[in-house]
Coordinates of C-alpha atoms in Angstrom, one line a residue:
X1129 CA -31.4 4.2 15.6
X1130 CA -30.1 3.8 19.1
X1131 CA -27.2 1.4 19.9
X1132 CA -29.5 -1.3 21.5
X1133 CA -31.6 -1.6 18.4
X1134 CA -28.6 -1.4 16.1
X1135 CA -27.1 -4.4 17.8
X1136 CA -30.3 -6.4 18.2
X1137 CA -28.9 -9.1 15.8
X1138 CA -25.8 -9.8 17.9
X1139 CA -25.5 -12.9 20.1
X1140 CA -22.0 -12.1 21.3
X1141 CA -20.1 -9.0 22.4
X1142 CA -16.4 -8.9 21.5
X1143 CA -15.2 -7.4 24.8
X1144 CA -17.0 -10.0 26.8
X1145 CA -15.2 -12.9 25.1
X1146 CA -13.1 -14.7 27.7
X1147 CA -12.4 -18.1 29.3
X1148 CA -15.1 -17.1 31.9
X1149 CA -17.6 -16.2 29.2
X1150 CA -16.9 -18.4 26.1
X1151 CA -19.2 -18.1 23.1
X1152 CA -20.7 -21.0 21.2
X1153 CA -20.7 -20.5 17.5
X1154 CA -23.6 -22.2 15.6
X1155 CA -24.0 -23.7 12.1
X1156 CA -26.8 -22.8 9.7
X1157 CA -28.6 -25.3 7.5
X1158 CA -32.0 -25.1 5.8
X1159 CA -32.6 -21.7 7.5
X1160 CA -32.1 -23.0 11.1
X1161 CA -29.2 -22.3 13.5
X1162 CA -27.9 -25.1 15.6
X1163 CA -25.0 -26.8 17.3
X1164 CA -23.1 -29.9 16.1
X1165 CA -22.6 -33.3 17.7
X1166 CA -18.9 -32.4 18.1
X1167 CA -17.2 -29.1 18.9
X1168 CA -13.8 -27.7 19.7
X1169 CA -12.5 -24.9 21.9
X1170 CA -10.4 -22.2 20.4
X1171 CA -7.5 -20.5 22.2
X1172 CA -7.5 -16.8 22.5
X1173 CA -4.6 -15.7 20.1
X1174 CA -3.4 -13.2 22.7
X1175 CA -3.3 -15.2 25.9
X1176 CA -4.2 -18.9 25.0
X1177 CA -7.3 -19.0 27.1
X1178 CA -10.3 -20.9 25.6
X1179 CA -12.8 -18.3 24.6
X1180 CA -14.8 -19.6 21.7
X1181 CA -16.4 -23.0 21.0
X1182 CA -17.1 -23.9 17.4
X1183 CA -19.1 -26.8 16.1
X1184 CA -17.3 -29.4 14.0
X1185 CA -19.8 -31.0 11.7
X1186 CA -19.0 -34.7 11.2
X1187 CA -19.6 -37.0 8.3
X1188 CA -22.9 -38.2 9.8
X1189 CA -24.2 -34.6 9.6
X1190 CA -23.3 -34.0 6.0
X1191 CA -26.5 -35.4 4.3
X1192 CA -28.5 -32.5 5.5
X1193 CA -26.1 -30.0 4.0
X1194 CA -25.9 -32.0 0.8
X1195 CA -29.7 -32.2 0.5
X1196 CA -30.0 -28.5 1.2
X1197 CA -27.4 -27.5 -1.5
X1198 CA -28.8 -29.9 -4.1
X1199 CA -32.3 -28.5 -3.5
X1200 CA -31.3 -25.6 -5.6
X1201 CA -31.7 -26.3 -9.4
X1202 CA -28.9 -25.5 -11.8
X1203 CA -31.0 -22.6 -13.0
X1204 CA -30.6 -21.0 -9.6
X1205 CA -33.0 -19.4 -7.2
X1206 CA -33.4 -16.6 -9.7
X1207 CA -32.2 -15.6 -13.2
X1208 CA -33.3 -13.1 -15.8
X1209 CA -36.3 -15.3 -16.8
X1210 CA -37.2 -16.7 -13.3
X1211 CA -38.1 -14.8 -10.1
X1212 CA -36.5 -11.5 -11.4
X1213 CA -38.0 -9.7 -8.4
X1214 CA -35.3 -11.2 -6.3
X1215 CA -32.8 -8.9 -8.0
X1216 CA -34.7 -6.1 -6.4
X1217 CA -34.9 -7.9 -3.1
X1218 CA -31.1 -8.2 -2.9
X1219 CA -30.7 -4.5 -3.8
X1220 CA -32.9 -3.7 -0.8
X1221 CA -31.0 -6.2 1.5
X1222 CA -27.7 -4.6 0.5
X1223 CA -29.0 -1.1 1.2
X1224 CA -30.2 -2.1 4.6
X1225 CA -27.0 -3.9 5.5
X1226 CA -24.9 -1.0 4.3
X1227 CA -26.9 1.4 6.4
X1228 CA -26.5 -0.9 9.5
X1229 CA -22.7 -1.2 9.0
X1230 CA -22.5 2.5 8.7
X1231 CA -24.0 2.9 12.2
X1232 CA -21.1 3.7 14.6
X1233 CA -22.0 1.0 17.1
X1234 CA -22.3 -1.7 14.5
X1235 CA -19.1 -0.8 12.7
X1236 CA -17.3 -0.8 16.1
X1237 CA -18.8 -4.1 17.0
X1238 CA -17.4 -5.8 13.9
X1239 CA -14.0 -4.1 14.1
X1240 CA -13.6 -5.3 17.7
X1241 CA -14.8 -8.8 16.9
X1242 CA -12.3 -9.0 14.0
X1243 CA -9.5 -7.8 16.4
X1244 CA -10.4 -10.5 19.0
X1245 CA -10.1 -13.4 16.6
X1246 CA -7.6 -12.2 14.0
X1247 CA -5.5 -9.6 15.9
X1248 CA -4.7 -6.5 13.9
X1249 CA -4.7 -2.8 14.6
X1250 CA -8.0 -1.1 15.1
X1251 CA -7.4 0.9 11.9
X1252 CA -6.8 -2.2 9.8
X1253 CA -9.9 -3.9 11.3
X1254 CA -12.1 -0.8 10.8
X1255 CA -10.9 -0.6 7.2
X1256 CA -12.2 -4.1 6.6
X1257 CA -15.6 -3.0 7.9
X1258 CA -15.5 0.1 5.7
X1259 CA -14.7 -1.8 2.5
X1260 CA -17.6 -4.2 3.3
X1261 CA -20.0 -1.4 4.0
X1262 CA -19.0 0.5 0.8
X1263 CA -19.4 -2.7 -1.3
X1264 CA -22.9 -3.3 0.0
X1265 CA -23.7 0.4 -0.7
X1266 CA -22.4 0.0 -4.2
X1267 CA -24.9 -2.8 -4.9
X1268 CA -27.9 -1.2 -3.5
X1269 CA -31.1 -0.3 -5.4
X1270 CA -31.0 -1.3 -9.0
X1271 CA -27.3 -2.2 -9.1
X1272 CA -28.0 -5.9 -8.5
X1273 CA -30.2 -6.3 -11.6
X1274 CA -27.7 -4.4 -13.7
X1275 CA -25.2 -7.2 -12.9
X1276 CA -27.5 -9.5 -15.0
X1277 CA -27.8 -7.1 -17.9
X1278 CA -28.1 -9.0 -21.2
X1279 CA -27.3 -8.1 -24.8
X1280 CA -29.0 -8.9 -28.1
X1281 CA -27.7 -9.3 -31.7
X1282 CA -29.9 -9.2 -34.8
X1283 CA -30.6 -12.6 -36.5
X1284 CA -30.6 -13.7 -40.1
X1285 CA -34.2 -13.1 -40.8
X1286 CA -37.4 -11.5 -39.4
X1287 CA -38.3 -12.9 -35.9
X1288 CA -34.8 -14.1 -35.1
X1289 CA -32.3 -12.6 -32.6
X1290 CA -29.8 -14.0 -30.2
X1291 CA -29.7 -12.8 -26.5
X1292 CA -26.8 -13.3 -24.2
X1293 CA -27.6 -13.7 -20.5
X1294 CA -25.6 -13.9 -17.3
X1295 CA -26.8 -17.2 -15.8
X1296 CA -26.3 -18.5 -12.3
X1297 CA -24.6 -21.8 -11.5
X1298 CA -27.2 -22.8 -8.9
X1299 CA -25.7 -24.6 -6.0
X1300 CA -22.3 -23.1 -5.1
X1301 CA -19.7 -23.2 -2.2
X1302 CA -17.5 -20.6 -0.7
X1303 CA -14.4 -21.3 1.3
X1304 CA -12.5 -18.4 2.8
X1305 CA -9.5 -17.9 5.1
X1306 CA -8.8 -16.3 8.5
X1307 CA -7.1 -13.1 7.6
X1308 CA -10.1 -11.1 6.4
X1309 CA -13.0 -12.7 8.3
X1310 CA -15.6 -10.2 7.3
X1311 CA -14.6 -8.7 3.9
X1312 CA -13.8 -11.8 1.9
X1313 CA -16.7 -14.0 2.8
X1314 CA -19.3 -11.2 2.7
X1315 CA -18.2 -9.9 -0.7
X1316 CA -18.0 -13.3 -2.2
X1317 CA -21.3 -14.5 -0.6
X1318 CA -23.3 -11.5 -1.7
X1319 CA -21.8 -11.7 -5.2
X1320 CA -23.0 -15.3 -5.4
X1321 CA -26.5 -14.4 -4.1
X1322 CA -26.9 -11.4 -6.4
X1323 CA -26.4 -13.6 -9.4
X1324 CA -29.1 -16.1 -8.2
X1325 CA -27.0 -18.9 -6.6
X1326 CA -27.6 -20.8 -3.3
X1327 CA -24.4 -20.8 -1.3
X1328 CA -22.8 -23.0 1.3
X1329 CA -20.2 -20.9 3.2
X1330 CA -17.2 -22.3 5.1
X1331 CA -15.0 -19.8 6.9
X1332 CA -11.8 -20.7 8.8
X1333 CA -13.2 -21.9 12.2
X1334 CA -10.7 -19.7 14.1
X1335 CA -12.5 -16.6 12.9
X1336 CA -16.0 -17.9 11.8
X1337 CA -17.8 -16.1 14.7
X1338 CA -17.4 -12.9 12.6
X1339 CA -19.3 -14.3 9.6
X1340 CA -21.8 -16.0 11.9
X1341 CA -22.7 -12.6 13.4
X1342 CA -22.8 -11.0 9.9
X1343 CA -25.2 -13.6 8.7
X1344 CA -27.5 -12.8 11.6
X1345 CA -27.3 -9.1 10.6
X1346 CA -28.1 -10.0 7.0
X1347 CA -31.1 -12.1 8.2
X1348 CA -32.3 -9.0 10.1
X1349 CA -31.9 -7.0 6.9
X1350 CA -34.2 -9.4 5.0
X1351 CA -31.8 -12.1 3.7
X1352 CA -34.0 -15.3 3.1
X1353 CA -32.5 -17.8 5.7
X1354 CA -32.7 -20.7 3.2
X1355 CA -30.5 -18.9 0.6
X1356 CA -27.3 -19.6 2.5
X1357 CA -26.0 -22.5 4.6
X1358 CA -23.0 -22.0 7.0
X1359 CA -20.8 -24.8 8.2
X1360 CA -17.9 -25.2 10.6
X1361 CA -16.0 -28.5 10.1
X1362 CA -12.4 -29.6 9.5
X1363 CA -10.7 -29.8 6.1
X1364 CA -11.2 -33.5 5.3
X1365 CA -15.0 -33.3 6.2
X1366 CA -15.4 -30.2 4.0
X1367 CA -13.6 -31.9 1.2
X1368 CA -15.9 -34.9 1.5
X1369 CA -18.9 -32.6 1.5
X1370 CA -17.8 -30.9 -1.7
X1371 CA -17.0 -34.1 -3.5
X1372 CA -20.4 -35.6 -2.6
X1373 CA -22.6 -32.5 -2.9
X1374 CA -21.0 -31.6 -6.3
X1375 CA -21.7 -27.9 -6.2
X1376 CA -21.7 -26.4 -9.7
X1377 CA -19.0 -23.9 -8.7
X1378 CA -16.7 -23.5 -5.7
X1379 CA -14.8 -20.3 -4.8
X1380 CA -11.7 -21.0 -2.7
X1381 CA -9.5 -18.4 -1.2
X1382 CA -6.4 -19.8 0.7
X1383 CA -3.3 -21.8 0.3
X1384 CA -2.0 -23.0 -3.1
X1385 CA -1.6 -26.5 -1.8
X1386 CA -5.3 -26.9 -0.9
X1387 CA -6.3 -25.0 -4.0
X1388 CA -4.5 -27.5 -6.3
X1389 CA -6.0 -30.5 -4.4
X1390 CA -9.6 -29.0 -4.8
X1391 CA -9.1 -28.2 -8.4
X1392 CA -8.4 -32.0 -9.0
X1393 CA -11.1 -33.3 -6.6
X1394 CA -13.8 -31.0 -8.1
X1395 CA -12.7 -31.6 -11.7
X1396 CA -12.0 -27.9 -12.4
X1397 CA -15.4 -26.6 -11.2
X1398 CA -13.6 -24.0 -9.1
X1399 CA -12.3 -20.5 -9.0
X1400 CA -9.2 -19.7 -7.0
X1401 CA -7.7 -16.7 -5.2
X1402 CA -4.8 -18.6 -3.7
X1403 CA -1.6 -17.5 -2.1
X1404 CA 0.7 -14.8 -3.5
X1405 CA 4.4 -14.2 -3.3
X1406 CA 4.0 -10.6 -4.2
X1407 CA 6.8 -8.4 -5.5
X1408 CA 7.6 -4.7 -5.5
X1409 CA 10.2 -3.0 -7.7
X1410 CA 11.6 0.4 -6.8
X1411 CA 12.6 2.1 -10.0
X1412 CA 15.6 4.3 -10.8
X1413 CA 13.9 7.6 -9.9
X1414 CA 14.1 8.2 -6.2
X1415 CA 11.2 10.4 -4.9
X1416 CA 9.3 10.8 -1.7
X1417 CA 11.6 8.4 0.1
X1418 CA 10.0 8.7 3.5
X1419 CA 6.5 8.1 2.1
X1420 CA 7.7 5.1 0.0
X1421 CA 9.4 3.6 3.1
X1422 CA 6.1 4.0 5.0
X1423 CA 4.2 2.2 2.3
X1424 CA 6.7 -0.6 2.1
X1425 CA 6.3 -1.1 5.9
X1426 CA 2.5 -1.1 5.6
X1427 CA 2.7 -3.6 2.7
X1428 CA 5.0 -6.0 4.4
X1429 CA 4.0 -5.8 8.0
X1430 CA 0.4 -4.5 8.5
X1431 CA -1.8 -7.3 9.9
X1432 CA 1.5 -8.9 10.9
X1433 CA 2.1 -9.7 7.2
X1434 CA -1.0 -11.9 7.0
X1435 CA -2.3 -10.7 3.7
X1436 CA -2.3 -12.6 0.5
X1437 CA -1.2 -9.3 -1.1
X1438 CA 1.6 -8.6 1.4
X1439 CA 5.0 -7.5 0.0
X1440 CA 7.1 -10.7 0.0
X1441 CA 10.1 -9.4 -1.9
X1442 CA 11.5 -6.0 -2.6
X1443 CA 13.7 -5.4 -5.6
X1444 CA 15.5 -2.1 -4.8
X1445 CA 17.3 -0.1 -7.5
X1446 CA 20.8 0.9 -6.4
X1447 CA 19.7 4.5 -6.3
X1448 CA 17.4 3.8 -3.4
X1449 CA 20.0 1.8 -1.4
X1450 CA 22.5 4.7 -1.8
X1451 CA 19.9 6.9 0.0
X1452 CA 19.8 4.5 3.0
X1453 CA 16.3 3.3 2.1
X1454 CA 16.6 0.1 4.1
X1455 CA 17.4 2.0 7.3
X1456 CA 14.3 4.2 6.8
X1457 CA 12.2 1.0 6.4
X1458 CA 13.8 -0.4 9.5
X1459 CA 12.9 2.7 11.5
X1460 CA 9.3 2.4 10.3
X1461 CA 9.1 -1.3 11.3
X1462 CA 10.5 -0.5 14.7
X1463 CA 7.4 1.6 15.5
X1464 CA 5.2 -1.5 15.5
X1465 CA 4.1 -2.7 18.9
X1466 CA 2.1 -5.6 20.3
X1467 CA 0.2 -3.1 22.6
X1468 CA -1.7 -1.7 19.7
X1469 CA -1.6 -4.8 17.6
X1470 CA 0.4 -3.2 14.8
X1471 CA 2.4 -6.4 15.2
X1472 CA 0.9 -9.5 16.7
X1473 CA 0.2 -13.2 16.6
X1474 CA 0.7 -15.1 13.3
X1475 CA -2.1 -17.6 13.1
X1476 CA -0.8 -20.2 10.6
X1477 CA 3.0 -20.1 11.0
X1478 CA 4.8 -20.8 14.2
X1479 CA 7.8 -18.7 15.5
X1480 CA 10.1 -21.7 15.0
X1481 CA 9.0 -22.1 11.4
X1482 CA 9.6 -18.5 10.5
X1483 CA 13.0 -18.4 12.2
X1484 CA 14.1 -21.7 10.7
X1485 CA 13.2 -20.3 7.2
X1486 CA 15.3 -17.2 8.0
X1487 CA 18.3 -19.4 8.9
X1488 CA 18.0 -21.2 5.6
X1489 CA 18.0 -17.9 3.7
X1490 CA 21.1 -16.8 5.7
X1491 CA 22.9 -19.9 4.5
X1492 CA 22.8 -18.4 0.9
X1493 CA 26.2 -16.7 0.1
X1494 CA 26.0 -12.9 0.6
X1495 CA 22.8 -13.0 2.7
X1496 CA 22.3 -11.0 5.9
X1497 CA 19.6 -9.9 8.3
X1498 CA 18.5 -6.4 7.3
X1499 CA 16.5 -6.0 10.5
X1500 CA 14.3 -8.0 12.9
X1501 CA 14.9 -11.8 13.1
X1502 CA 14.0 -12.2 16.8
X1503 CA 10.9 -13.5 18.6
X1504 CA 8.6 -11.0 20.2
X1505 CA 9.2 -10.7 24.0
X1506 CA 7.0 -10.1 27.0
X1507 CA 3.8 -11.6 25.6
X1508 CA 1.4 -14.5 26.3
X1509 CA 0.7 -15.5 22.7
X1510 CA 0.3 -19.4 22.7
X1511 CA 3.1 -21.4 21.1
X1512 CA 0.7 -22.8 18.4
X1513 CA 0.9 -19.3 16.9
X1514 CA 3.9 -17.3 15.7
X1515 CA 5.3 -14.1 17.2
X1516 CA 8.3 -12.4 15.7
X1517 CA 9.6 -8.9 15.1
X1518 CA 9.0 -7.4 11.6
X1519 CA 11.8 -9.1 9.7
X1520 CA 13.7 -8.6 6.4
X1521 CA 16.5 -10.7 5.0
X1522 CA 18.8 -9.4 2.2
X1523 CA 19.7 -11.9 -0.5
X1524 CA 21.8 -11.0 -3.5
X1525 CA 19.9 -11.0 -6.8
X1526 CA 22.2 -13.4 -8.6
X1527 CA 22.0 -15.9 -5.8
X1528 CA 18.1 -15.7 -5.9
X1529 CA 18.1 -16.7 -9.5
X1530 CA 20.2 -19.8 -9.0
X1531 CA 18.1 -23.0 -9.3
X1532 CA 19.2 -24.3 -5.9
X1533 CA 18.0 -21.1 -4.2
X1534 CA 15.0 -19.8 -6.1
X1535 CA 12.2 -22.0 -4.6
X1536 CA 13.5 -21.3 -1.0
X1537 CA 13.7 -17.5 -1.5
X1538 CA 10.2 -17.3 -3.1
X1539 CA 8.5 -19.5 -0.5
X1540 CA 5.6 -17.5 0.9
X1541 CA 5.8 -17.0 4.7
X1542 CA 2.4 -15.8 5.8
X1543 CA 3.8 -13.5 8.5
X1544 CA 5.9 -10.3 9.1
X1545 CA 8.7 -11.5 6.8
X1546 CA 10.1 -10.3 3.5
X1547 CA 13.2 -10.6 1.3
X1548 CA 15.1 -7.6 0.1
X1549 CA 17.5 -7.4 -2.8
X1550 CA 19.3 -4.8 -4.9
X1551 CA 19.8 -4.4 -8.6
X1552 CA 21.7 -2.1 -11.0
X1553 CA 20.0 -0.6 -14.1
X1554 CA 21.7 -3.1 -16.3
X1555 CA 20.3 -5.9 -14.2
X1556 CA 16.6 -5.1 -14.7
X1557 CA 16.3 -8.1 -17.1
X1558 CA 17.3 -10.3 -14.2
X1559 CA 14.6 -8.8 -12.0
X1560 CA 12.0 -9.5 -14.7
X1561 CA 13.3 -13.0 -15.1
X1562 CA 12.7 -13.6 -11.4
X1563 CA 9.1 -12.2 -11.7
X1564 CA 8.5 -14.5 -14.7
X1565 CA 9.6 -17.6 -12.7
X1566 CA 7.3 -17.0 -9.8
X1567 CA 4.1 -19.2 -9.9
X1568 CA 1.7 -16.9 -8.1
X1569 CA 0.6 -13.7 -9.8
X1570 CA -1.7 -11.9 -7.5
X1571 CA -0.5 -8.4 -6.6
X1572 CA 2.6 -6.3 -7.5
X1573 CA 3.9 -2.8 -7.3
X1574 CA 6.2 -0.8 -9.6
X1575 CA 7.3 2.3 -7.6
X1576 CA 8.4 4.8 -10.2
X1577 CA 7.1 7.8 -12.2
X1578 CA 9.6 7.0 -15.1
X1579 CA 7.2 6.3 -17.9
X1580 CA 9.6 4.2 -20.0
X1581 CA 10.6 2.2 -17.0
X1582 CA 7.0 1.6 -16.1
X1583 CA 6.1 0.5 -19.6
X1584 CA 8.9 -2.0 -19.8
X1585 CA 8.1 -3.6 -16.4
X1586 CA 4.4 -3.6 -16.8
X1587 CA 4.7 -5.0 -20.4
X1588 CA 6.8 -7.9 -19.2
X1589 CA 4.8 -8.9 -16.1
X1590 CA 1.4 -10.4 -15.4
X1591 CA 0.2 -9.9 -11.9
X1592 CA -3.6 -9.4 -11.8
X1593 CA -3.7 -6.4 -9.4
X1594 CA -0.6 -4.2 -10.1
X1595 CA -0.1 -0.8 -8.8
X1596 CA 2.2 1.6 -10.7
X1597 CA 3.6 5.0 -9.8
X1598 CA 5.5 6.6 -6.9
X1599 CA 2.6 5.8 -4.6
X1600 CA 2.3 2.1 -5.7
X1601 CA 1.6 -0.5 -3.1
X1602 CA 1.0 -4.3 -3.1
X1603 CA -1.8 -4.4 -0.5
X1604 CA -5.2 -3.0 -0.6
X1605 CA -8.4 -4.8 -1.8
X1606 CA -11.0 -2.1 -1.7
X1607 CA -14.4 -2.3 -3.3
X1608 CA -13.6 0.1 -6.1
X1609 CA -11.2 -2.0 -8.3
X1610 CA -10.6 -5.6 -9.3
X1611 CA -8.6 -7.7 -6.9
X1612 CA -7.4 -11.1 -8.1
X1613 CA -4.7 -13.0 -9.9
X1614 CA -4.0 -13.1 -13.6
X1615 CA -2.5 -15.7 -15.9
X1616 CA -4.6 -18.5 -14.5
X1617 CA -7.9 -19.6 -16.2
X1618 CA -9.1 -20.6 -12.7
X1619 CA -8.3 -17.2 -11.2
X1620 CA -11.1 -15.5 -9.2
X1621 CA -11.7 -11.8 -8.6
X1622 CA -13.5 -9.9 -5.9
X1623 CA -15.3 -6.7 -5.3
X1624 CA -16.4 -5.3 -8.7
X1625 CA -19.2 -6.0 -11.2
X1626 CA -16.7 -7.7 -13.5
X1627 CA -15.4 -9.9 -10.7
X1628 CA -19.0 -10.9 -9.6
X1629 CA -20.0 -11.7 -13.2
X1630 CA -16.8 -13.7 -13.9
X1631 CA -16.9 -15.8 -10.7
X1632 CA -20.6 -16.2 -10.0
X1633 CA -22.3 -16.5 -13.4
X1634 CA -21.8 -18.1 -16.7
X1635 CA -22.8 -17.0 -20.2
X1636 CA -26.0 -18.4 -21.7
X1637 CA -27.2 -17.6 -25.2
X1638 CA -30.9 -18.0 -26.2
X1639 CA -31.7 -17.7 -29.9
X1640 CA -35.3 -16.6 -30.4
X1641 CA -36.8 -17.5 -33.8
X1642 CA -40.4 -16.7 -33.9
X1643 CA -40.9 -16.5 -37.6
X1644 CA -42.9 -15.9 -39.8
X1645 CA -42.0 -18.9 -42.0
X1646 CA -41.5 -17.6 -45.6
X1647 CA -44.7 -18.0 -47.7
X1648 CA -42.7 -19.5 -50.5
X1649 CA -40.9 -22.1 -48.3
X1650 CA -40.6 -25.6 -49.6
X1651 CA -39.2 -28.7 -48.0
X1652 CA -35.7 -29.7 -49.2
X1653 CA -33.2 -32.3 -48.1
X1654 CA -29.6 -31.3 -47.5

């Protein structure tokens, strides 16, 4: 396959995006691409120039999306007893899409497109493409139908048995954020479609061009155009659409504030992968100190800290601080440069907001700047975005636990910002008390090879994706393990068969009872 045929689906080229050559994103409904009555222009996150125009669907346009979503019955587009050949269809679509993404030009296309709208290093952008490609590869061939595998139990008499099925919800909605514009929407969309649902997709408009292009690629790989609708609109319009369309299930990935509102508005018909204030504990055994410092830097500052799994607070055993661990972390962070986007614009938090938060933390007794704490210099990032150096603020553990400080210290700042604290061995219960009080339980890391220490910490905590061992990290949502919160009945997962079945299907039991009726049966009243 040559590069021209590999990119035949594309309607935009990342390196051509500019004020002189802006791109018009389109919406998709009932299998047709089109513009909206209203649109908005997006500023380039690196220089402020208007480089993409996105449609903004208005309330007057919602009936078409509502009718499209409601055209899908509750039993879905397919299920184990209806249109089962579509399981095979989606296995084939996944195989073709995985093959396409593996093509060098296509992979590079999406990595560069991600970089243009959600600036991160090429390595980080390419990793997102790789995870998506591997996921699609994992669900090629017969793997889609295996997601709907049923089970049976013998009944009470001849001709009776109960069969448990994984059943689709039918009409569903997917809302995803800006920070992983390819990986999150693709993995959740395909999981929804594999199980037989019809999906309406809403990606943060700042980055929606990535998913628009991926949908065009999926159509070229055989995805039925009517199986998915794609909308760009503002939050209130999307909220109105969800309330009126009444999807049977909605997947929301994003802020806790919006998640809590949607949970009420949709009467609990929702799964959430919301914000995470993610902790890391360095245990008493100090090993591989340079490697651990590198991982801590990656966890806190890769993608400019804009990961829901980013390291938000570091609990450091005194044995690590006595080895100048913070200085090593500072040296790692100092290597990050705007030139290669290892540090870059923060798309949802302004510079002022981050620095104001830092000043509030510094007002806590005993607090100090460990490193960073200054705006980036010599750049053209627009003021609507944030731009600060990788920053860490030290706050004493006992001050963190005080009621007047805890909410401030554990406020998530979606940028290159973390809190560092230190503890003595006898203070481990205080560390665990802090972890218990946090309200978001997405990722965590326990950096230790001390088995007894690991057992104590892991046994007393709840985070849904927890790494343990000297190589433990907080970030990383590959396709080979569960990624999602724990401790919340509305919690969603992503990437694995278990996650897909949990989020995108429900259990249905059918009890077959074919007889025969016993020959000596007589009518009785009970």
